[in-house]
Every structure is written in structure tokens, then in C-alpha cells.
């Protein structure tokens, strides 16, 4: 009788200390995993001006996960997603990451839209040993130094900055280059490698101006750059300051080559934000994906998005999510039926290939390198539509 009471107390004690979501022999030691579900937590901006780096990407990822579920799931398990809003704010991101880990008890995290909050949340995520696949944030500090369970399918700031300079110098008439940049954590993650790229080329910028993320006027910066007579301006700016800079450049007669990066990828919305169509005539930006939403080759994804999210305008940020989710699905398949964080990590560190029909190139991870995306494409506005100009690239030295 005493033994029976002792056994009952042991069972009750175990029930109290075992984490939620641990059930049965399958996945008995794996939080967020059951016999028939895999819980994935989204982390990114769902509200505020930067929702396009979170909500729209999450919607695109959900389109892929929904299709996988309709087809029966992965090794018999359906993907269940839960979202937390970081509002593109560092403190909010830390709280959101904690909620995904401790309250929702997800198996893995798929997210990271804005670099600053993703950097802030890194410590919490790394300590949890949850697999984390970054879908858009580019700062190298997210994945460097190497963290065992943090992987990125996005391009990186260092890669983009080097290639922005290469793109400028590829134009025969470009000799004099100016910079206009933010100097927050996101901006500096791009600015520092860009200055390194200039140094390696033996070039000095003819002007080097700063704009804040909440800037409402760019007149002073434009006038100083105009005085320097550049052949090209490299922009390390979010959409709002970027639009203000281009608008004031058009008003003040600064006509040159403008080169931006993946923070300004939705050129349809960006042109509306600028409000002066002529200002974007010689404006180029980088995309993480090889197609624009208007391309017939991604029409199927547009139709699926309309079915799952009828209020969305099919955008390039939806494509970011679609591409990254395709890679996550492939990784989960390769990790096998006996899924654990360790088996997923091992599978990802062996992945190298074209796992998405949307990304511009291969995703290649290894035990030494968790920055998987090394290829992008250039886009611009042509006759009111986003055009992919077909130029693809890889990091310097490749």
C-alpha cells in the first residue's frame, strides 16, 4: 500500500516538472513536438510601419506550411504555427522570444524580420537551444559568432554591402561614390563592411551622410551630397528615410545612380512612399528572391496566397516567406521521423542545394557556416512594374 502511494506521488511530481507539450514516447524529450504536430513559432513585426518584414513574410511562410499540411504533413506530422509580434523593437523582441519559448513552448522559431530586435533576441533564443531559422533579418551579428542552433536563409549585411559597391563600379561612368546611411545597429551592420569594401578597392567616398530611421527631411544631406558631385549614391536606409532622401534628391536636382538593399524590396510600395515617380528612374535595389510577384513563374504562389490570405496584395515579402519556408520544410524532412533539435541541426548542416523555386540560388549550410544564402538579384521599377534585371551575384572572392 505504501509503495502504491509512493508511486502515485512520483507520477504527480513528474507531471508537475515535465514541460508542457511532452506527451507519450514519441517526442517524449522534445518540447513542441507531438505524434502528429510540429509547433513552429514566428517572430517578427506584425504591427507598426515595419509589418512588411514580419506579417507579410509570415503569411507567405504559412502558404507553404498550409500546402504541406494539406498533403499530409512531414512524416505524418502537421505544422502548427503561432505568432508573436516584436514590433521591430528590441525590448519587445526579447519578450516575444521568451513567450514563444516558455509559454507557447515551440519546437523551433522561424522569423527575424528586423535586424536590431533579432540581435537583441539572439541570447534568449540561443540559450533555449531551439532551432532558429532567420527569414529576413540580415545583420551578421545574428549568426556570427556561430551559434549551434541559429541558421539564416536570408542574405547578410556584409554580402549586400560589398555587392552594392561592386554594382556601382560595374557601371562604366561611375567613379565618384557617396554614402547615405542609418547609424543604428541595423545601419552599422551594413555601414562597417561597406567602408571595408571601399578600403579594399582603394576608394574614398566623396560624401558620407547620416539619416535617422525617423527622419522627416533630407535636405541638408542631399545638398552636401549634391556639392560632392557623385556618380552614384549607396543607400543604407529603411524605406521611410530612403523615400524622404529620394524625394528631396528629386526636388533639389540630385540626378545620379541610387543603389539600395533588401530593406527596400517592395518597390511598388516604396514608389508610393516617395510620391515622385521620376525619383526612382535610376534607382536599383537588391532582392533575396529571383522573381517579382508579377512573374508568371510564381503565379501559383500568388493564387495560394489569395486563398489563404485574401486581404494580402501579393508582394515580394510574401515571396521571402515562401522561399524560407520551403527550406525549413526540406530540413524537417531530412531530419527524419525521429525529430529532435539535434537531428534538425545535423540535417541543416549538411544541406547545400536548390531547395526553393523562389530563391535566386542555392542554400548551403555547414558546421562552420550557418549563413546559407549567398545569391541575390537586382530589381528596379520599369513602366510602373517591378522588373528583375537578371543580374545575380555571389560574395567577393567566390
XYZ file of N, CA, C and O in Angstrom, residues 296-380:
340
model
N 5.059 35.219 -64.068
C 4.181 34.041 -64.202
C 4.713 32.802 -63.482
O 3.941 31.920 -63.105
N 6.029 32.741 -63.270
C 6.610 31.563 -62.640
C 6.239 31.427 -61.157
O 6.411 30.359 -60.581
N 5.749 32.505 -60.559
C 5.307 32.415 -59.160
C 3.798 32.646 -59.037
O 3.288 32.888 -57.947
N 3.100 32.556 -60.168
C 1.644 32.784 -60.154
C 0.935 31.804 -59.223
O -0.043 32.165 -58.551
N 1.426 30.568 -59.166
C 0.773 29.571 -58.302
C 0.817 30.000 -56.841
O -0.141 29.787 -56.079
N 1.925 30.640 -56.450
C 2.043 31.093 -55.063
C 1.114 32.275 -54.810
O 0.542 32.413 -53.719
N 0.943 33.118 -55.812
C 0.007 34.225 -55.679
C -1.419 33.738 -55.498
O -2.192 34.284 -54.700
N -1.780 32.687 -56.219
C -3.129 32.123 -56.113
C -3.343 31.491 -54.738
O -4.413 31.624 -54.138
N -2.338 30.791 -54.241
C -2.447 30.176 -52.914
C -2.517 31.238 -51.820
O -3.257 31.081 -50.837
N -1.754 32.314 -51.986
C -1.816 33.398 -51.001
C -3.210 34.016 -50.977
O -3.760 34.304 -49.909
N -3.780 34.212 -52.154
C -5.122 34.800 -52.228
C -6.142 33.919 -51.527
O -7.089 34.407 -50.904
N -5.944 32.594 -51.621
C -6.869 31.665 -50.972
C -6.723 31.714 -49.454
O -7.730 31.739 -48.733
N -5.486 31.741 -48.976
C -5.247 31.707 -47.524
C -5.325 33.080 -46.869
O -5.720 33.185 -45.701
N -4.916 34.113 -47.617
C -4.890 35.477 -47.071
C -5.466 36.432 -48.123
O -4.718 37.169 -48.785
N -6.772 36.422 -48.297
C -7.402 37.202 -49.370
C -7.176 38.702 -49.287
O -7.309 39.407 -50.301
N -6.825 39.221 -48.121
C -6.613 40.664 -47.985
C -5.198 41.094 -48.351
O -4.922 42.300 -48.428
N -4.297 40.154 -48.556
C -2.916 40.488 -48.914
C -2.784 40.854 -50.384
O -3.386 40.206 -51.255
N -1.994 41.907 -50.662
C -1.517 42.126 -52.018
C -0.247 41.296 -52.150
O 0.675 41.444 -51.359
N -0.204 40.422 -53.141
C 0.952 39.552 -53.323
C 2.196 40.417 -53.488
O 2.324 41.174 -54.448
N 3.120 40.325 -52.525
C 4.299 41.190 -52.542
C 5.576 40.374 -52.486
O 5.567 39.169 -52.222
N 6.662 41.077 -52.673
C 7.962 40.411 -52.642
C 8.267 39.864 -51.250
O 8.975 38.859 -51.103
N 7.685 40.477 -50.217
C 7.924 39.988 -48.860
C 7.183 38.669 -48.606
O 7.664 37.826 -47.851
N 6.032 38.491 -49.237
C 5.395 37.174 -49.203
C 6.328 36.126 -49.799
O 6.455 35.016 -49.277
N 7.011 36.500 -50.887
C 7.936 35.564 -51.534
C 9.124 35.238 -50.631
O 9.625 34.111 -50.645
N 9.586 36.214 -49.836
C 10.649 35.929 -48.872
C 10.215 34.783 -47.950
O 10.985 33.860 -47.667
N 8.984 34.870 -47.447
C 8.479 33.841 -46.539
C 8.286 32.501 -47.211
O 8.591 31.451 -46.631
N 7.782 32.530 -48.436
C 7.588 31.292 -49.193
C 8.922 30.579 -49.387
O 9.050 29.377 -49.146
N 9.931 31.339 -49.813
C 11.246 30.749 -50.069
C 11.850 30.156 -48.799
O 12.344 29.016 -48.797
N 11.815 30.913 -47.709
C 12.423 30.440 -46.466
C 11.689 29.220 -45.918
O 12.318 28.269 -45.434
N 10.361 29.220 -46.007
C 9.584 28.075 -45.519
C 9.866 26.819 -46.330
O 9.875 25.706 -45.781
N 10.090 26.962 -47.625
C 10.447 25.800 -48.441
C 11.730 25.160 -47.928
O 11.856 23.926 -47.897
N 12.680 25.988 -47.513
C 13.945 25.472 -46.989
C 13.718 24.779 -45.643
O 14.274 23.708 -45.376
N 12.888 25.374 -44.787
C 12.580 24.768 -43.489
C 11.909 23.409 -43.683
O 12.244 22.425 -42.991
N 10.976 23.332 -44.608
C 10.278 22.063 -44.878
C 11.275 20.989 -45.314
O 11.227 19.846 -44.841
N 12.202 21.360 -46.196
C 13.206 20.396 -46.649
C 14.066 19.925 -45.482
O 14.388 18.736 -45.361
N 14.433 20.857 -44.600
C 15.247 20.493 -43.444
C 14.505 19.537 -42.522
O 15.078 18.548 -42.029
N 13.231 19.803 -42.271
C 12.431 18.929 -41.410
C 12.284 17.540 -42.020
O 12.312 16.528 -41.309
N 12.138 17.477 -43.316
C 12.057 16.173 -43.988
C 13.364 15.402 -43.808
O 13.358 14.207 -43.502
N 14.470 16.093 -43.997
C 15.774 15.434 -43.906
C 16.108 15.010 -42.476
O 16.875 14.068 -42.283
N 15.534 15.708 -41.497
C 15.799 15.355 -40.106
C 15.158 14.033 -39.714
O 15.555 13.418 -38.717
N 14.181 13.568 -40.478
C 13.596 12.247 -40.256
C 12.436 12.239 -39.282
O 12.096 13.238 -38.657
N 11.851 11.078 -39.138
C 10.683 10.916 -38.277
C 11.040 11.100 -36.802
O 10.246 11.623 -36.016
N 12.238 10.684 -36.414
C 12.677 10.843 -35.030
C 13.256 12.249 -34.843
O 14.449 12.447 -34.604
N 12.377 13.218 -34.954
C 12.783 14.621 -34.978
C 13.163 15.126 -33.587
O 12.440 14.939 -32.610
N 14.312 15.785 -33.523
C 14.769 16.471 -32.311
C 15.502 17.730 -32.767
O 15.877 17.849 -33.946
N 15.747 18.670 -31.869
C 16.572 19.818 -32.262
C 17.937 19.385 -32.796
O 18.458 19.969 -33.746
N 18.480 18.336 -32.197
C 19.800 17.855 -32.621
C 19.756 17.256 -34.029
O 20.656 17.486 -34.840
N 18.700 16.490 -34.323
C 18.613 15.879 -35.650
C 18.351 16.935 -36.716
O 18.844 16.834 -37.844
N 17.596 17.986 -36.367
C 17.351 19.062 -37.328
C 18.631 19.843 -37.582
O 18.953 20.163 -38.733
N 19.367 20.151 -36.533
C 20.653 20.842 -36.684
C 21.588 20.038 -37.581
O 22.218 20.579 -38.503
N 21.693 18.747 -37.325
C 22.586 17.892 -38.118
C 22.170 17.872 -39.577
O 23.019 17.907 -40.483
N 20.860 17.843 -39.827
C 20.363 17.829 -41.203
C 20.680 19.142 -41.906
O 21.129 19.158 -43.065
N 20.473 20.261 -41.207
C 20.722 21.560 -41.832
C 22.194 21.774 -42.148
O 22.548 22.384 -43.158
N 23.066 21.259 -41.290
C 24.496 21.465 -41.517
C 25.033 20.642 -42.685
O 26.186 20.821 -43.078
N 24.185 19.798 -43.254
C 24.582 19.018 -44.441
C 23.854 19.483 -45.700
O 24.038 18.906 -46.764
N 23.028 20.508 -45.570
C 22.220 20.952 -46.705
C 22.990 21.895 -47.617
O 23.585 22.869 -47.160
N 22.961 21.606 -48.891
C 23.518 22.511 -49.898
C 22.858 22.184 -51.227
O 23.085 21.111 -51.787
N 21.999 23.094 -51.691
C 21.313 22.835 -52.940
C 20.179 23.820 -53.172
O 19.960 24.738 -52.391
N 19.451 23.606 -54.242
C 18.331 24.479 -54.611
C 17.056 23.916 -53.993
O 16.370 23.095 -54.589
N 16.734 24.360 -52.797
C 15.594 23.825 -52.055
C 14.354 24.686 -52.178
O 13.331 24.388 -51.584
N 14.470 25.761 -52.947
C 13.342 26.661 -53.160
C 13.284 27.044 -54.625
O 14.318 27.254 -55.268
N 12.054 27.131 -55.153
C 11.903 27.584 -56.540
C 11.784 29.105 -56.606
O 11.498 29.664 -57.662
N 12.036 29.777 -55.482
C 11.889 31.233 -55.409
C 13.221 31.940 -55.145
O 13.476 33.007 -55.699
N 14.078 31.341 -54.312
C 15.378 31.959 -54.067
C 16.197 32.022 -55.357
O 16.018 31.208 -56.271
N 17.132 32.981 -55.381
C 17.940 33.178 -56.576
C 19.025 32.123 -56.753
O 19.590 31.988 -57.834
N 19.325 31.372 -55.707
C 20.375 30.369 -55.805
C 20.256 29.325 -54.721
O 19.217 29.173 -54.077
N 21.350 28.605 -54.514
C 21.369 27.524 -53.524
C 21.370 28.080 -52.097
O 21.783 29.213 -51.848
N 20.915 27.236 -51.185
C 21.112 27.467 -49.764
C 22.123 26.428 -49.300
O 21.894 25.219 -49.443
N 23.243 26.896 -48.772
C 24.300 25.987 -48.350
C 24.723 26.306 -46.913
O 25.290 27.373 -46.638
N 24.425 25.360 -46.025
C 24.867 25.469 -44.637
C 25.931 24.407 -44.369
O 25.975 23.368 -45.034
N 26.759 24.661 -43.377
C 27.774 23.690 -42.982
C 28.001 23.860 -41.477
O 27.529 24.836 -40.883
N 28.741 22.949 -40.849
C 29.032 23.127 -39.410
C 29.777 24.427 -39.105
O 29.699 24.936 -37.992
N 30.485 24.960 -40.100
C 31.264 26.184 -39.879
C 30.549 27.448 -40.343
O 30.967 28.560 -40.017
N 29.479 27.297 -41.117
C 28.816 28.456 -41.724
C 27.304 28.255 -41.717
O 26.784 27.380 -42.411
N 26.594 29.055 -40.918
C 25.139 28.974 -40.854
C 24.462 30.102 -41.630
O 23.261 30.291 -41.512
N 25.242 30.848 -42.411
C 24.678 31.857 -43.307
C 24.516 31.199 -44.676
O 25.455 31.122 -45.456
N 23.309 30.740 -44.955
C 23.121 29.852 -46.101
C 22.905 30.501 -47.446
O 23.117 29.876 -48.484
N 22.480 31.768 -47.467
C 22.094 32.401 -48.730
C 23.204 33.314 -49.221
O 23.529 34.305 -48.573
N 23.777 32.989 -50.354
C 24.885 33.776 -50.887
C 24.567 34.379 -52.258
O 25.455 34.897 -52.921
N 23.321 34.299 -52.694
C 22.967 34.763 -54.036
C 21.698 35.599 -54.005
O 20.725 35.235 -53.349
N 21.709 36.715 -54.707
C 20.529 37.564 -54.780
C 20.329 38.088 -56.184
O 20.971 37.646 -57.126
N 19.436 39.048 -56.339
C 19.141 39.602 -57.658
C 18.858 41.087 -57.550
O 18.437 41.574 -56.492
N 19.068 41.816 -58.641
C 18.811 43.243 -58.672
C 17.443 43.520 -59.255
O 17.029 42.888 -60.228
N 16.729 44.484 -58.655
C 15.403 44.855 -59.134
C 15.316 46.374 -59.301
O 16.068 47.120 -58.690
N 14.368 46.800 -60.141
C 14.101 48.223 -60.346
C 12.676 48.381 -60.863
O 12.033 47.394 -61.239
